[in-house]
Short mmCIF file of C-alpha atoms and ligand atoms in Angstrom, two decimals:
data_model
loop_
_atom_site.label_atom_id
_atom_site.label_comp_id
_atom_site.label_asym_id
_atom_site.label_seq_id
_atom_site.Cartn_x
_atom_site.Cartn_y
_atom_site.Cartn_z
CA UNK A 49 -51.20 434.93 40.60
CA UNK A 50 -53.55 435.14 43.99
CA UNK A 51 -52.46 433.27 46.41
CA UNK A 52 -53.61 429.51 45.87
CA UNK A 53 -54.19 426.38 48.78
CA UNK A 54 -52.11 423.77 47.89
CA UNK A 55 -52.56 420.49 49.91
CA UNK A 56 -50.08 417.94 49.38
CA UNK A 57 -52.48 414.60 49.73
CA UNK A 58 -51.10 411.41 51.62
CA UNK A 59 -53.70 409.37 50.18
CA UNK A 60 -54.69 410.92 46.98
CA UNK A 61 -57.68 408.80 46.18
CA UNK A 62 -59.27 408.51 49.70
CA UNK A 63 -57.96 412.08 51.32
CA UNK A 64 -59.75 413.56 47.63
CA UNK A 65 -62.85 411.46 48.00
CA UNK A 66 -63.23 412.41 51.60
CA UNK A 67 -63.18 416.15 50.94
CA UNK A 68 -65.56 416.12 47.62
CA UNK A 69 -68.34 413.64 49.76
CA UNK A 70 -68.03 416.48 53.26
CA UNK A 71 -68.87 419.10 51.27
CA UNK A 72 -71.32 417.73 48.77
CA UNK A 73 -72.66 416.50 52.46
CA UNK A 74 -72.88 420.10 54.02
CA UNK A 75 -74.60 421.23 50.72
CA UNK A 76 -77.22 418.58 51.10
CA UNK A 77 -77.25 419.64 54.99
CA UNK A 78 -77.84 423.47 54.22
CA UNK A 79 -79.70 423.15 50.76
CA UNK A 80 -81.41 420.22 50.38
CA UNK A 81 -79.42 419.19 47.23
CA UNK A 82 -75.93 419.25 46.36
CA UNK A 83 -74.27 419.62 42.83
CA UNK A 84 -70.41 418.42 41.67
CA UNK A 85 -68.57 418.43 38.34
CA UNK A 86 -66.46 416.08 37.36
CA UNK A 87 -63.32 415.85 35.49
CA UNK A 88 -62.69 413.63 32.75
CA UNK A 89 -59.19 411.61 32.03
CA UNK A 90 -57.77 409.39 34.19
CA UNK A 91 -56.55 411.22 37.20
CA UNK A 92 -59.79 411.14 39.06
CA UNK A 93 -61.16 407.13 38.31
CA UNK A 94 -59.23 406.09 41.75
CA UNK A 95 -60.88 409.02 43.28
CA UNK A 96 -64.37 408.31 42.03
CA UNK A 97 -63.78 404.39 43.33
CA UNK A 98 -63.50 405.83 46.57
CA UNK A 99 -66.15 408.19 46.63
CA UNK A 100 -68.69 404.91 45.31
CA UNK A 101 -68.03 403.94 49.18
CA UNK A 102 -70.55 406.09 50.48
CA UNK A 103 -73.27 404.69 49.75
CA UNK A 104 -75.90 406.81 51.66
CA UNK A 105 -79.30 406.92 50.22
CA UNK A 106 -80.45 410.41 51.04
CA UNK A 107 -76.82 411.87 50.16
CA UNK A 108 -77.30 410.01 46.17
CA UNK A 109 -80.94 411.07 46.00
CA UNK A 110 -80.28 414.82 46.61
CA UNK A 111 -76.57 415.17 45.02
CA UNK A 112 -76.96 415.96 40.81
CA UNK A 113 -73.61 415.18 38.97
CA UNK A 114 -72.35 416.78 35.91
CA UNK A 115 -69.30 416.96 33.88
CA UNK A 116 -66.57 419.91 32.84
CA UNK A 117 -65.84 418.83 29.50
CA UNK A 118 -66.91 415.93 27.51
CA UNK A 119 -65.37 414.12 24.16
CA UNK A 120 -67.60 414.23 21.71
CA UNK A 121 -68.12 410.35 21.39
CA UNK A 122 -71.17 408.27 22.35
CA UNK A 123 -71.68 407.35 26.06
CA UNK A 124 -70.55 403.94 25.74
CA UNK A 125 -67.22 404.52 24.34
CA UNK A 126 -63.84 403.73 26.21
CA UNK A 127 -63.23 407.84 25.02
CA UNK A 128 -66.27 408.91 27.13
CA UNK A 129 -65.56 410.60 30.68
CA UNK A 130 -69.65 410.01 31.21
CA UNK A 131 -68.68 406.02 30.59
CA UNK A 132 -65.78 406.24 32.94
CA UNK A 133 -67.50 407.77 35.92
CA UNK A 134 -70.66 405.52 35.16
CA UNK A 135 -68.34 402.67 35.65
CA UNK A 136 -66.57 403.82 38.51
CA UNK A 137 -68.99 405.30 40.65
CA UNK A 138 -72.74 406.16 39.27
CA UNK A 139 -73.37 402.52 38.82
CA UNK A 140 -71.97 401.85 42.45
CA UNK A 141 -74.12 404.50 44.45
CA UNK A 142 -77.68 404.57 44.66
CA UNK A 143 -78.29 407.93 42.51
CA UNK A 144 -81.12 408.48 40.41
CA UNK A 145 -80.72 408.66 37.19
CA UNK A 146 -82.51 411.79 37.10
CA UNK A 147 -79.55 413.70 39.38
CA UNK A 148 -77.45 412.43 36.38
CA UNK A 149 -76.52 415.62 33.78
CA UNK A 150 -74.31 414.42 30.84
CA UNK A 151 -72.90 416.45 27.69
CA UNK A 152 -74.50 414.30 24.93
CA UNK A 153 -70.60 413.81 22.73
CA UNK A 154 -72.85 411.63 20.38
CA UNK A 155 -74.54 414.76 19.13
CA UNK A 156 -72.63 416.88 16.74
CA UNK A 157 -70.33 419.82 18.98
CA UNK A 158 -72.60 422.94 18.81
CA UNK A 159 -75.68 420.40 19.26
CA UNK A 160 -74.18 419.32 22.44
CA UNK A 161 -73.16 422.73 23.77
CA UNK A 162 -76.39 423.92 22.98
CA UNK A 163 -77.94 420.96 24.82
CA UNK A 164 -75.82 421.33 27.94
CA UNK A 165 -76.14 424.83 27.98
CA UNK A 166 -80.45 424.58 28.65
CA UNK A 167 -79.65 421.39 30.67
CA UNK A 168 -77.77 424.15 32.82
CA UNK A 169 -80.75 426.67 32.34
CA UNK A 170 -83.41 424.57 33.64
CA UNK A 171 -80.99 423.21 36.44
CA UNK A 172 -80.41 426.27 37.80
CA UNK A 173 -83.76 427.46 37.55
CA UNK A 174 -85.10 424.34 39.27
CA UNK A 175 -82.96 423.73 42.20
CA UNK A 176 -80.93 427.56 42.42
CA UNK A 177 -82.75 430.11 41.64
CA UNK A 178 -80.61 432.39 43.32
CA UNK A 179 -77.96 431.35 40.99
CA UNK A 180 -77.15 435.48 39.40
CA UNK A 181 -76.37 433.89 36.07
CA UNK A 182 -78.06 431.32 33.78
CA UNK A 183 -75.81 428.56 35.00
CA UNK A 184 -75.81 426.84 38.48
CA UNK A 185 -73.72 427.99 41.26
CA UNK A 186 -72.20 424.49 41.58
CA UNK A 187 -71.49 423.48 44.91
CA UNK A 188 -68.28 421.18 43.74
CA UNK A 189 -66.03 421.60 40.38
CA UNK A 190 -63.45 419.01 39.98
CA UNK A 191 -60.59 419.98 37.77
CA UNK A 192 -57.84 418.16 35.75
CA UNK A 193 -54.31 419.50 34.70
CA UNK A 194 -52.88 418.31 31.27
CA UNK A 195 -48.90 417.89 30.79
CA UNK A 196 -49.52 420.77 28.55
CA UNK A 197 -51.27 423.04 31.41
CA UNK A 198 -54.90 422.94 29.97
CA UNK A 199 -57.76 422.31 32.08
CA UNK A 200 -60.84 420.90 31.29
CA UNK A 201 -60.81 421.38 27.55
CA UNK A 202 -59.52 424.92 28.01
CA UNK A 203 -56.66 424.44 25.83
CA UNK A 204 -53.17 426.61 25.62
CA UNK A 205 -53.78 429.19 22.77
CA UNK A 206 -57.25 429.31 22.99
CA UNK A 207 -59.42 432.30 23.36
CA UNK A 208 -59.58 433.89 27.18
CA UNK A 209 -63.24 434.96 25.93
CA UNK A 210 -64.97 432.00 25.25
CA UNK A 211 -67.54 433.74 24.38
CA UNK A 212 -70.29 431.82 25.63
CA UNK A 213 -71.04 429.43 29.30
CA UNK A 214 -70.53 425.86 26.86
CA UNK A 215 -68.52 426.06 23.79
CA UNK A 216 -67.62 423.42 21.01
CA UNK A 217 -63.88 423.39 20.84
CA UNK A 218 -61.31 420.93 18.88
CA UNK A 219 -57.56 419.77 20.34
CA UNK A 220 -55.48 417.27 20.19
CA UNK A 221 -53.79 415.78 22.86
CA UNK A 222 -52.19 412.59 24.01
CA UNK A 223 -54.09 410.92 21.43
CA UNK A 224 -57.75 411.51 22.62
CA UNK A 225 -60.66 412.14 21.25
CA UNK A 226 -60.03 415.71 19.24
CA UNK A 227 -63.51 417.04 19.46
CA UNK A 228 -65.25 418.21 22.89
CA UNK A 229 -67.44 420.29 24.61
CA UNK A 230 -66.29 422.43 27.31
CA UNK A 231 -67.60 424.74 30.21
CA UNK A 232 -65.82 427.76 29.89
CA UNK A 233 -64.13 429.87 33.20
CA UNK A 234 -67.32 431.60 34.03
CA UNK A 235 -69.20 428.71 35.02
CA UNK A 236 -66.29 426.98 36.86
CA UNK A 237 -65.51 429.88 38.73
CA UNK A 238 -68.68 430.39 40.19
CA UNK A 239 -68.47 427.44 42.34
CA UNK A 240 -68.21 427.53 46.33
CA UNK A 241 -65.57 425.03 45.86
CA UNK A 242 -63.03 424.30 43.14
CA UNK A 243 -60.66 421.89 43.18
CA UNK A 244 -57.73 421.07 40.56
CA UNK A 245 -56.85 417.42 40.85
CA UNK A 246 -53.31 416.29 40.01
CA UNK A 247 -51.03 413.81 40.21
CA UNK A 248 -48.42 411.97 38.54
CA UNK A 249 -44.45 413.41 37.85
CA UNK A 250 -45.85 414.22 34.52
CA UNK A 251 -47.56 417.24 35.52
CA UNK A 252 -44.92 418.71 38.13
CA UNK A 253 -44.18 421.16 35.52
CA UNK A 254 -47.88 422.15 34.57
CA UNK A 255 -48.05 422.89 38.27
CA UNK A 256 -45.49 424.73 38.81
CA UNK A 257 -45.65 426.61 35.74
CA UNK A 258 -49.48 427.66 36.31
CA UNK A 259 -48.61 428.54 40.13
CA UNK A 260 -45.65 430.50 39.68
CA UNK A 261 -45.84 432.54 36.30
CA UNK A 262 -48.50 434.61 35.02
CA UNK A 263 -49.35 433.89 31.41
CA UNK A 264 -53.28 432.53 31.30
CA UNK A 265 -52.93 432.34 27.34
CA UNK A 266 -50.86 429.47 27.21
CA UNK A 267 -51.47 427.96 30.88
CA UNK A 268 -55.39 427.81 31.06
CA UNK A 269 -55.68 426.97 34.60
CA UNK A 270 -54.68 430.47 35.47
CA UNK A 271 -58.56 431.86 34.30
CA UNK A 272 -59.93 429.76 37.19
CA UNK A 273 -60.31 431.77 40.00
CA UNK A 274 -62.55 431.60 43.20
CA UNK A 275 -65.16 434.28 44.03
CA UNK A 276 -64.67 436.23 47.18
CA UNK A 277 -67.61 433.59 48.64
CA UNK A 278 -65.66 430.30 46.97
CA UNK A 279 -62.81 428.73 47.46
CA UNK A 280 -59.85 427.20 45.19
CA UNK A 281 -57.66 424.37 45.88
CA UNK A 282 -54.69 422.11 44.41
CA UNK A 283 -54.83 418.62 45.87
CA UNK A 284 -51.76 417.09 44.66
CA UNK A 285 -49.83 414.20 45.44
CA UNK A 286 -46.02 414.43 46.43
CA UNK A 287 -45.33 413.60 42.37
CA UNK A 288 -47.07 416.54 40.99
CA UNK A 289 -46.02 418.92 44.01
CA UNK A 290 -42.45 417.58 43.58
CA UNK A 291 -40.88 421.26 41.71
CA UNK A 292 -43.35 423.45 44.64
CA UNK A 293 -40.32 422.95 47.28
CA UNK A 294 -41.91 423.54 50.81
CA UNK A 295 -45.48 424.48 51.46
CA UNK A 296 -45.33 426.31 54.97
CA UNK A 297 -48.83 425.39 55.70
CA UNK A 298 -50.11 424.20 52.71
CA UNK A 299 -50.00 427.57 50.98
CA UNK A 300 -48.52 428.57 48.45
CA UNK A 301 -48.04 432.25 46.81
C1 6PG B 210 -60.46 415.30 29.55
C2 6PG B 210 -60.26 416.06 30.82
C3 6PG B 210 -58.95 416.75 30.82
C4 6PG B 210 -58.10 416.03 31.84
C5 6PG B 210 -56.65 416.34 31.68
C6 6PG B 210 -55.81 415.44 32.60
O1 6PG B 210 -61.57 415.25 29.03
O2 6PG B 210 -59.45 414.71 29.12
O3 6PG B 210 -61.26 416.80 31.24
O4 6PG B 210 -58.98 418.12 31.12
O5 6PG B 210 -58.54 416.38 33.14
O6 6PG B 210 -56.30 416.08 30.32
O7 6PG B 210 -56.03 414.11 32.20
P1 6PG B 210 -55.35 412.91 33.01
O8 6PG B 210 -55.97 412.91 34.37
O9 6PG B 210 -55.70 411.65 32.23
O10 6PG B 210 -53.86 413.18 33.05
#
């Protein structure tokens, strides 16, 4: 495993929310625009609340929000992580709805990837043109961890070649919607800044597992890595970081 940051957050929601608005700030500072991902399930809603603080005109206008993974369920069901951040921050903050990039779950799976896929295309083209592949260089990823060590909707088991940027994939898991549409490690790890977001004692073991042994096949989180130019971090709270033992300055191998 390369060495990983690993900060151990006092206050998960506002410490996280602080870090994701500075840099999506400094993008919109150097850039002109500013791009984040967001995670679906529920580990990031108290995170989103406090990010729907800020409610800065020119940062909204210039910041474009997409998602990692999607269920493939309308927009307006409870299953939807487009619904959940809608409700918890995108209908707090004065974004266009233009800067707002959602996986369409009520389409049928390949429909959707294909969708997201061109939405991703013509993104990139538009606002980074440097980009080197036919994806954005995102400027923010948020990540999840599942009991079970996936990430996004990168589950154990599944293929390390996905094959293509936005795949169709089925799982089940904690009773959730089965079917969803997933960026694949490629696009994530692209990003200047990548962030796995984790809390709870439920997922002490998924963290520890995926930062001390080496087995990407069955603990997904280990195919996101950082480009030399990016950066990777765990933000954890002091219940998911409980197995790490001490982090002599926040590192940890
Ligand atoms: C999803 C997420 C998924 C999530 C983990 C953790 O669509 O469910 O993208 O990868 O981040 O399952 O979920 P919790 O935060 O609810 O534990």
């Amino acid at each position: 495993m390369n060495e990983q940051a690993v900060s151990i957050l006092h206050d998960f929601a506002a410490d996280a929310a602080a870090i994701f608005v500075a840099d999506l700030a400094a993008a919109v500072r150097q850039r002109g625009v500013a791009s984040i991902v967001l995670s679906g399930g529920g580990t990031p809603l108290s995170v989103y609340r406090r990010m729907a603080a800020s409610k800065d005109i020119a940062f909204w206008r210039n910041t474009h929000v997409f998602w990692g993974d999607e269920r493939l369920v309308p927009p307006d069901d409870s299953g939807s992580n487009y619904r959940a951040a809608r409700e918890m921050l995108l209908s707090e903050v004065p974004i266009l709805a233009d800067n707002i990039h959602r996986i369409k779950g009520e389409l049928p799976g390949e429909e959707a990837a294909v969708d997201y896929m061109e939405q991703l295309r013509a993104w990139a083209a538009a606002h980074d043109p440097g980009a080197p592949n036919l994806w954005p260089r995102f400027d923010v990823v948020l990540l999840g961890l599942g009991e079970d060590g996936h990430t996004a909707s990168l589950f154990p088991g599944s293929p390390m070649v996905a094959g293509a940027p936005v795949i169709a994939v089925s799982a089940d898991y904690q009773g959730r919607p089965a079917g969803r549409v997933t960026l694949t490690p490629p696009v994530f790890n692209d990003a200047r800044h990548i962030y796995f977001l984790v809390s709870g004692t439920g997922k002490a073991d998924a963290v520890y597992n995926t930062l001390n042994q080496d087995d990407p096949v069955r603990l997904p989180a280990q195919r996101i890595c950082a480009r030399e130019d990016g950066v990777l971090k765990w933000l954890l709270d002091r219940d998911a970081a409980r197995r790490l033992g001490p982090l002599n300055g926040s590192r940890h191998p």
